[in-house]
Amino acid sequence: MLLSLRNVSKSYTTAEGRLEILKSIDFDLDAGESVALTGESGSGKSTLLHLAGGLDHPDTGQILSVGRDIAALEDQGRAEYRRTAVGLVFQQFNLIPSLDIGANISFHARLAGRHDPGWERELVQRLGIEPLLARYPDQLSGGQQQRVAIGRTLAARPPLVLADEPTGNLDEVTGDAVLDIMLSLTRSAGAALLMVTHSSRLAQRLDRRVHLHGGKIA
Amino acid sequence: MFWTAATALLSHWRCRPIQFATLVFGLSLATALWSGVQAINAEARASYARAASVLDQNALTQLVPRDGNSIPQATFANLRRAGWNISPVIEGDHRFGNVRVRLIGIDPLTTPGKVGGFEPDGSNDLAAFVSQPGVLIVSQATALKLSSHTDMQIKIAPDIPDGAAFTDIGMAERILERRGELSRLVVAPDQRPDLPALDRLAPEIAIKPPGDRPDVAQLTDSFHLNLTAFGFLAFAVGLFIVYATIGLAFEQRRATFRTLRSLGVSLSSLTLLLMTELLVLAFLAGLVGVMIGYFVASLLLPGVAATLQGLYGASVPGTLTIRPEWWATGLVVAIAGTIGSSAQSLWQVRRMPLLTAAQPRAWARARAVGIRLQLLGGLVLLITSAILAVFGHGLSTGFAVLGCLLLGAALMLPGVLSAFLALLQRQSSHALVTWFWADTRQQLPGLSLALMALLLALAANIGVGTMVSSFRLTFIGWLDQRLAAELYLTARDENEASRLRAWLPAHSTSVLPIWSVEGDVLGDRLQIFGAAANDSTYRENWPLLLGTADVWDRVAAGQGALVNEQLWRGKKLSIGNELALPGGWSVPVVGIYSDYGNPRGQVIVGIDALAAHYPNVPKLRYGVRIAPADAPALKERMTSEFGLPAENVIDQASLKRQSRAVFDQTFAVTGALNVFTLGVAGFAMFSSLLTLSGVRLPQLAPVWAMGITRRDLALLEMLRTLALWLATFVVAVPVGLGLAWVLLSIVNVEAFGWRLPMRIFPTDWLVLGLVALAAAIVSVVIPLRRLATIGPSDLLRVFANER
Ligand SMILES: Nc1ncnc2c1ncn2[C@@H]1O[C@H](COP(=O)(O)OP(=O)(O)OP(=O)(O)O)[C@@H](O)[C@H]1O
Ligand SMILES: [Mg+2]
């Protein structure tokens, strides 16, 4: 088991009071597996992804991922986990605006200590972003930016890729193209993928699909 | 409609109170520094004027008794009858109760000029002035002390020194019991051309020429000129904040502007609204600024007052009143500054297209292009400054050099930093380090104004600090030369002087005559001093700017003359030039000496030559060398045994102590101003960092998501600020030294005719660096705390769709 959530709960305190978002969730993900996470807006998809990515703390429960008990880790340990074990792709603002595309691609891999120029070159070619390497993020279209984000994530060879609506900001055609590349690349890299999406059409293309509803996995 | 649009515009400030505070505070501080310095200078000048206005005694020629006592009424009558337009003065100390004042009796009908703001010949006043019980014209402070001690009518005039009282000459004669003995005669500026010569009419009186202001006055003038330049710099630093804040506030309201315009608010109405908003803000901030400036000035003024007391014996009344003209100039400066720093933003609003969406990144990119243009502009200004420094003449050129230097350096700073950071980025191989430099570079456009303000503040600090310290060292060194002897004596008459000459050698190591005559040299009337050049005192204590090897031997032998720097520069003399002296003899110039604070040229020849060529030279003043420990005892004996009045014996130790105290006070003033300026720059830094921390999240969140802790990110932010600060400081040192050099070697030479040697004080920079570092750290602490304690959900929100 690459990732397993046991009895995980998460709530937010807001002006209207305590909001229970996730209620004793159990969830498992195998190495190399790809899973789509669906659910209506506000159901807690992103929240779950953030917990799995070590970006946020659960209230209760246990999260075992890539051999670590993340819920028990301190800031430092969770940072190390993000650096070396997961790759995160968000809907937007994935790239570092002050670095050019080439530096962005290798950034995570360098941080993780897994810089591999040959692998990066291959990724760049397969993503079709070779001509963009000297540009800066704000000189790229949304689809191009997401392709770079995927390349950057996979360049670090994480065993687990977490993606939160990576194509949500893109039109259908571009979105499909980006997703194709993402799926084929994670498969060939042997990484597991947990992807949040609103679209059942996209969800169907993954190995498995789980649905969040009322704080539970249905 | 107007009002509705205005509320929409103004609501921006409600959402961003810190930005609002920054704008008002920045403008207030700028105005405060400006008006504070103005107030200090104005008050100081008023006090000089008061001190110097004792019957304009420094501005007019006077006739004084040769033997030091008094002028008989008959002499005065003789001169008047011969056609001399002169006015008598009776002067002396008098106690009213326990209050001692210097009573100056004048003749209201003949006195040239007016006394203070009071014109004695105004019709009503005149009658009261000359008749019983008489009138005393005094300063406010003196009036308070005197009021219960005399039944004479007391009138207050603005520019009378404290402790002096003007009255009718008849009253003074009676009060001082002079019986027709006059103290001096003031010579009116308008005289008949063919006047009979004085030495034939009245050989017993001497002419005292005008214009001999106290030596130190000019030194202080020079200091105040520099202080004004400093005040201006401080103001410029403040304006940088205002410029940056207005730019930001306009940028953030672009969407509002566009909405308003699409809702039918015309461009001119929008511009009008924005102008009104700015002017109201400027007015309010200006009011606050003048008040802060007043407060600053009154905090510093005790120092200034003490300074003046030390220099002129004139006291500044303890309280400072805000004068109407300060309000006026303060507000004008604030409003002009606001208009100046908002012009660009307003212009951009006018040219803003109605349809394109706001593009903050595109804007930042445009700023990056701006950095390159700035670099070019800065370079042009620096070159201009250098060209002006080499080829220019005149005081205004000096200030132009100053302005070009500072503005050029400030403009170039972001570009230079950017190039430097790009280099570091290329040099580094570690991903995080590369990112660190790249990200720092990306912050530059947003921070550049704050950094420029910091550069100006630091450079002004280093420059003014170097200037004041050089001043102090030079001045004290100069005093050491001038006051090499342990005691200075002035005999009251020739008789006493010859007794002194007989008595002194047995009681001291050596006696140095200080004799001088007035005469025309190279077309100017100046003083010719005699020096006992054989005495080791001169060889050891008078460092020369230029001179031949055997200077003192040649002076002693009467075969050479020394000239002061003013004469040397003014007449473009060089060593070896033959100098024609009055009385038909001439000697070659063998050396140049510095003579700070003296407005006029001066010549020194051997004492024997002086006595030989001018047998009538008054031989009243002497310097006495003696072991310093024995000086107080000798001083005591001079008064008790020899009978010389105490004020005719001056010991140099106390003179030097006084001068040092004066400079310590001026140090206090500049020190305080330095801290204020740095505070302003620190505040600019703080507000920029705070503003940036708002737009930083999208830049930092990806790095955090990839596994860098918030604590490390905060640490890096701190390092970034420190790196920028350090780089700015490194640039500020040469700019500051350049500033000091321009002040000392160009502005001062153009304004006063002498150059102050520049001394360098690296330890001062260290202190300044530490203070600035503290300011930088304080400015980064709040934005940093925000970052270090930011909740993950805030960082995560960056990635969510709500953005
Ligand atoms: N920091 C927060 N504070 C308070 N409430 C929050 C916070 N973050 C999320 N929520 C709430 O938690 C719920 C779940 O949020 P989450 O972002 O996980 O939903 P989601 O399933 O990703 O929705 P969407 O499909 O719209 O992205 C929402 O109701 C949201 O308002
Ligand atoms: Mg979501």
PDB file of N, CA and C and ligand atoms in Angstrom, chain A residues 11-14 19 21-22 39-48 50 56 91 164-165 196 198 212, chain B residues 792-794 797 800-802, ligand 1:
ATOM      1  N   SER A  11     -12.048  19.241  10.182  1.00  0.00           N
ATOM      2  CA  SER A  11     -13.118  20.245  10.245  1.00  0.00           C
ATOM      3  C   SER A  11     -12.494  21.633  10.238  1.00  0.00           C
ATOM      4  N   TYR A  12     -13.268  22.615   9.820  1.00  0.00           N
ATOM      5  CA  TYR A  12     -12.824  24.021   9.849  1.00  0.00           C
ATOM      6  C   TYR A  12     -13.731  24.802  10.769  1.00  0.00           C
ATOM      7  N   THR A  13     -13.158  25.765  11.450  1.00  0.00           N
ATOM      8  CA  THR A  13     -13.990  26.644  12.269  1.00  0.00           C
ATOM      9  C   THR A  13     -14.214  27.922  11.469  1.00  0.00           C
ATOM     10  N   THR A  14     -15.467  28.212  11.238  1.00  0.00           N
ATOM     11  CA  THR A  14     -15.785  29.406  10.458  1.00  0.00           C
ATOM     12  C   THR A  14     -16.729  30.291  11.245  1.00  0.00           C
ATOM     13  N   LEU A  19     -17.358  23.399  10.899  1.00  0.00           N
ATOM     14  CA  LEU A  19     -17.771  22.705   9.675  1.00  0.00           C
ATOM     15  C   LEU A  19     -17.027  21.383   9.604  1.00  0.00           C
ATOM     16  N   ILE A  21     -15.837  18.625   7.525  1.00  0.00           N
ATOM     17  CA  ILE A  21     -15.677  18.399   6.090  1.00  0.00           C
ATOM     18  C   ILE A  21     -15.451  16.921   5.795  1.00  0.00           C
ATOM     19  N   LEU A  22     -14.471  16.320   6.488  1.00  0.00           N
ATOM     20  CA  LEU A  22     -14.200  14.889   6.306  1.00  0.00           C
ATOM     21  C   LEU A  22     -14.530  14.171   7.605  1.00  0.00           C
ATOM     22  N   GLY A  39     -16.751  14.516  -6.664  1.00  0.00           N
ATOM     23  CA  GLY A  39     -17.639  15.000  -5.605  1.00  0.00           C
ATOM     24  C   GLY A  39     -18.043  16.409  -5.938  1.00  0.00           C
ATOM     25  N   GLU A  40     -19.178  16.802  -5.350  1.00  0.00           N
ATOM     26  CA  GLU A  40     -19.646  18.141  -5.701  1.00  0.00           C
ATOM     27  C   GLU A  40     -18.752  19.197  -5.058  1.00  0.00           C
ATOM     28  N   SER A  41     -18.944  20.418  -5.497  1.00  0.00           N
ATOM     29  CA  SER A  41     -18.116  21.504  -4.995  1.00  0.00           C
ATOM     30  C   SER A  41     -18.315  21.672  -3.487  1.00  0.00           C
ATOM     31  N   GLY A  42     -17.220  21.795  -2.788  1.00  0.00           N
ATOM     32  CA  GLY A  42     -17.316  21.984  -1.345  1.00  0.00           C
ATOM     33  C   GLY A  42     -17.381  20.679  -0.587  1.00  0.00           C
ATOM     34  N   SER A  43     -17.267  19.544  -1.266  1.00  0.00           N
ATOM     35  CA  SER A  43     -17.405  18.260  -0.569  1.00  0.00           C
ATOM     36  C   SER A  43     -16.116  17.879   0.167  1.00  0.00           C
ATOM     37  N   GLY A  44     -15.040  18.526  -0.126  1.00  0.00           N
ATOM     38  CA  GLY A  44     -13.810  18.270   0.625  1.00  0.00           C
ATOM     39  C   GLY A  44     -12.742  17.556  -0.177  1.00  0.00           C
ATOM     40  N   LYS A  45     -12.833  17.565  -1.488  1.00  0.00           N
ATOM     41  CA  LYS A  45     -11.860  16.885  -2.337  1.00  0.00           C
ATOM     42  C   LYS A  45     -10.467  17.484  -2.141  1.00  0.00           C
ATOM     43  N   SER A  46     -10.407  18.795  -2.296  1.00  0.00           N
ATOM     44  CA  SER A  46      -9.103  19.450  -2.150  1.00  0.00           C
ATOM     45  C   SER A  46      -8.556  19.219  -0.751  1.00  0.00           C
ATOM     46  N   THR A  47      -9.454  19.274   0.232  1.00  0.00           N
ATOM     47  CA  THR A  47      -9.020  19.071   1.610  1.00  0.00           C
ATOM     48  C   THR A  47      -8.331  17.716   1.753  1.00  0.00           C
ATOM     49  N   LEU A  48      -8.952  16.694   1.206  1.00  0.00           N
ATOM     50  CA  LEU A  48      -8.381  15.356   1.306  1.00  0.00           C
ATOM     51  C   LEU A  48      -7.008  15.304   0.628  1.00  0.00           C
ATOM     52  N   HIS A  50      -4.936  17.720   0.130  1.00  0.00           N
ATOM     53  CA  HIS A  50      -3.953  18.480   0.911  1.00  0.00           C
ATOM     54  C   HIS A  50      -3.453  17.674   2.100  1.00  0.00           C
ATOM     55  N   ASP A  56      -1.457  19.929   5.010  1.00  0.00           N
ATOM     56  CA  ASP A  56      -2.326  20.313   6.120  1.00  0.00           C
ATOM     57  C   ASP A  56      -2.430  19.131   7.086  1.00  0.00           C
ATOM     58  N   GLN A  91      -4.392  23.565  -9.852  1.00  0.00           N
ATOM     59  CA  GLN A  91      -5.103  24.156 -10.983  1.00  0.00           C
ATOM     60  C   GLN A  91      -4.319  25.325 -11.588  1.00  0.00           C
ATOM     61  N   ASP A 164      -4.840  18.370  -8.329  1.00  0.00           N
ATOM     62  CA  ASP A 164      -6.133  18.974  -7.980  1.00  0.00           C
ATOM     63  C   ASP A 164      -6.664  19.732  -9.186  1.00  0.00           C
ATOM     64  N   GLU A 165      -7.568  19.115  -9.894  1.00  0.00           N
ATOM     65  CA  GLU A 165      -8.153  19.701 -11.099  1.00  0.00           C
ATOM     66  C   GLU A 165      -7.090  20.333 -11.990  1.00  0.00           C
ATOM     67  N   VAL A 196      -8.038  14.942  -8.476  1.00  0.00           N
ATOM     68  CA  VAL A 196      -9.365  15.495  -8.247  1.00  0.00           C
ATOM     69  C   VAL A 196      -9.909  16.001  -9.563  1.00  0.00           C
ATOM     70  N   HIS A 198     -13.828  17.238 -11.647  1.00  0.00           N
ATOM     71  CA  HIS A 198     -15.272  17.405 -11.647  1.00  0.00           C
ATOM     72  C   HIS A 198     -15.921  16.571 -12.742  1.00  0.00           C
ATOM     73  N   LEU A 212     -16.689  11.498  -3.127  1.00  0.00           N
ATOM     74  CA  LEU A 212     -16.849  12.059  -1.782  1.00  0.00           C
ATOM     75  C   LEU A 212     -18.248  12.638  -1.660  1.00  0.00           C
TER      76      LEU A 212
ATOM     77  N   PRO B 792      -1.512  27.155   6.712  1.00  0.00           N
ATOM     78  CA  PRO B 792      -1.372  26.442   5.433  1.00  0.00           C
ATOM     79  C   PRO B 792      -2.551  26.746   4.518  1.00  0.00           C
ATOM     80  N   SER B 793      -3.728  26.956   5.121  1.00  0.00           N
ATOM     81  CA  SER B 793      -4.898  27.167   4.266  1.00  0.00           C
ATOM     82  C   SER B 793      -4.759  28.443   3.454  1.00  0.00           C
ATOM     83  N   ASP B 794      -4.048  29.442   4.026  1.00  0.00           N
ATOM     84  CA  ASP B 794      -3.840  30.682   3.257  1.00  0.00           C
ATOM     85  C   ASP B 794      -2.929  30.422   2.066  1.00  0.00           C
ATOM     86  N   ARG B 797      -4.858  28.415  -0.488  1.00  0.00           N
ATOM     87  CA  ARG B 797      -5.874  29.169  -1.229  1.00  0.00           C
ATOM     88  C   ARG B 797      -5.306  29.697  -2.552  1.00  0.00           C
ATOM     89  N   ALA B 800      -6.163  27.301  -5.162  1.00  0.00           N
ATOM     90  CA  ALA B 800      -7.569  26.973  -5.374  1.00  0.00           C
ATOM     91  C   ALA B 800      -8.158  27.880  -6.439  1.00  0.00           C
ATOM     92  N   ASN B 801      -9.303  27.530  -6.897  1.00  0.00           N
ATOM     93  CA  ASN B 801      -9.878  28.249  -8.031  1.00  0.00           C
ATOM     94  C   ASN B 801     -10.389  29.639  -7.679  1.00  0.00           C
ATOM     95  N   GLU B 802     -10.472  29.921  -6.362  1.00  0.00           N
ATOM     96  CA  GLU B 802     -11.078  31.210  -6.032  1.00  0.00           C
ATOM     97  C   GLU B 802     -10.197  32.399  -6.407  1.00  0.00           C
TER      98      GLU B 802
HETATM   99  N1  LIG C   1      -9.398  27.386   5.344  1.00  0.00           N
HETATM  100  C1  LIG C   1     -10.689  27.143   5.396  1.00  0.00           C
HETATM  101  N2  LIG C   1     -11.459  27.674   6.363  1.00  0.00           N
HETATM  102  C2  LIG C   1     -12.764  27.417   6.448  1.00  0.00           C
HETATM  103  N3  LIG C   1     -13.403  26.644   5.588  1.00  0.00           N
HETATM  104  C3  LIG C   1     -12.711  26.067   4.589  1.00  0.00           C
HETATM  105  C4  LIG C   1     -11.315  26.302   4.452  1.00  0.00           C
HETATM  106  N4  LIG C   1     -10.882  25.600   3.369  1.00  0.00           N
HETATM  107  C5  LIG C   1     -11.972  24.973   2.872  1.00  0.00           C
HETATM  108  N5  LIG C   1     -13.067  25.245   3.599  1.00  0.00           N
HETATM  109  C6  LIG C   1     -14.390  24.724   3.406  1.00  0.00           C
HETATM  110  O1  LIG C   1     -14.309  23.341   3.388  1.00  0.00           O
HETATM  111  C7  LIG C   1     -15.172  22.818   2.419  1.00  0.00           C
HETATM  112  C8  LIG C   1     -14.389  21.896   1.498  1.00  0.00           C
HETATM  113  O2  LIG C   1     -13.477  22.603   0.768  1.00  0.00           O
HETATM  114  P1  LIG C   1     -12.641  21.992  -0.416  1.00  0.00           P
HETATM  115  O3  LIG C   1     -11.792  23.038  -0.958  1.00  0.00           O
HETATM  116  O4  LIG C   1     -11.994  20.763   0.075  1.00  0.00           O
HETATM  117  O5  LIG C   1     -13.817  21.613  -1.413  1.00  0.00           O
HETATM  118  P2  LIG C   1     -13.713  20.972  -2.860  1.00  0.00           P
HETATM  119  O6  LIG C   1     -14.403  19.698  -2.797  1.00  0.00           O
HETATM  120  O7  LIG C   1     -12.295  21.003  -3.303  1.00  0.00           O
HETATM  121  O8  LIG C   1     -14.563  22.006  -3.701  1.00  0.00           O
HETATM  122  P3  LIG C   1     -14.337  22.511  -5.194  1.00  0.00           P
HETATM  123  O9  LIG C   1     -14.808  21.433  -6.086  1.00  0.00           O
HETATM  124  O10 LIG C   1     -15.172  23.712  -5.302  1.00  0.00           O
HETATM  125  O11 LIG C   1     -12.898  22.800  -5.344  1.00  0.00           O
HETATM  126  C9  LIG C   1     -15.788  23.981   1.703  1.00  0.00           C
HETATM  127  O12 LIG C   1     -17.116  24.163   2.222  1.00  0.00           O
HETATM  128  C10 LIG C   1     -14.912  25.124   2.061  1.00  0.00           C
HETATM  129  O13 LIG C   1     -15.690  26.292   2.141  1.00  0.00           O
END
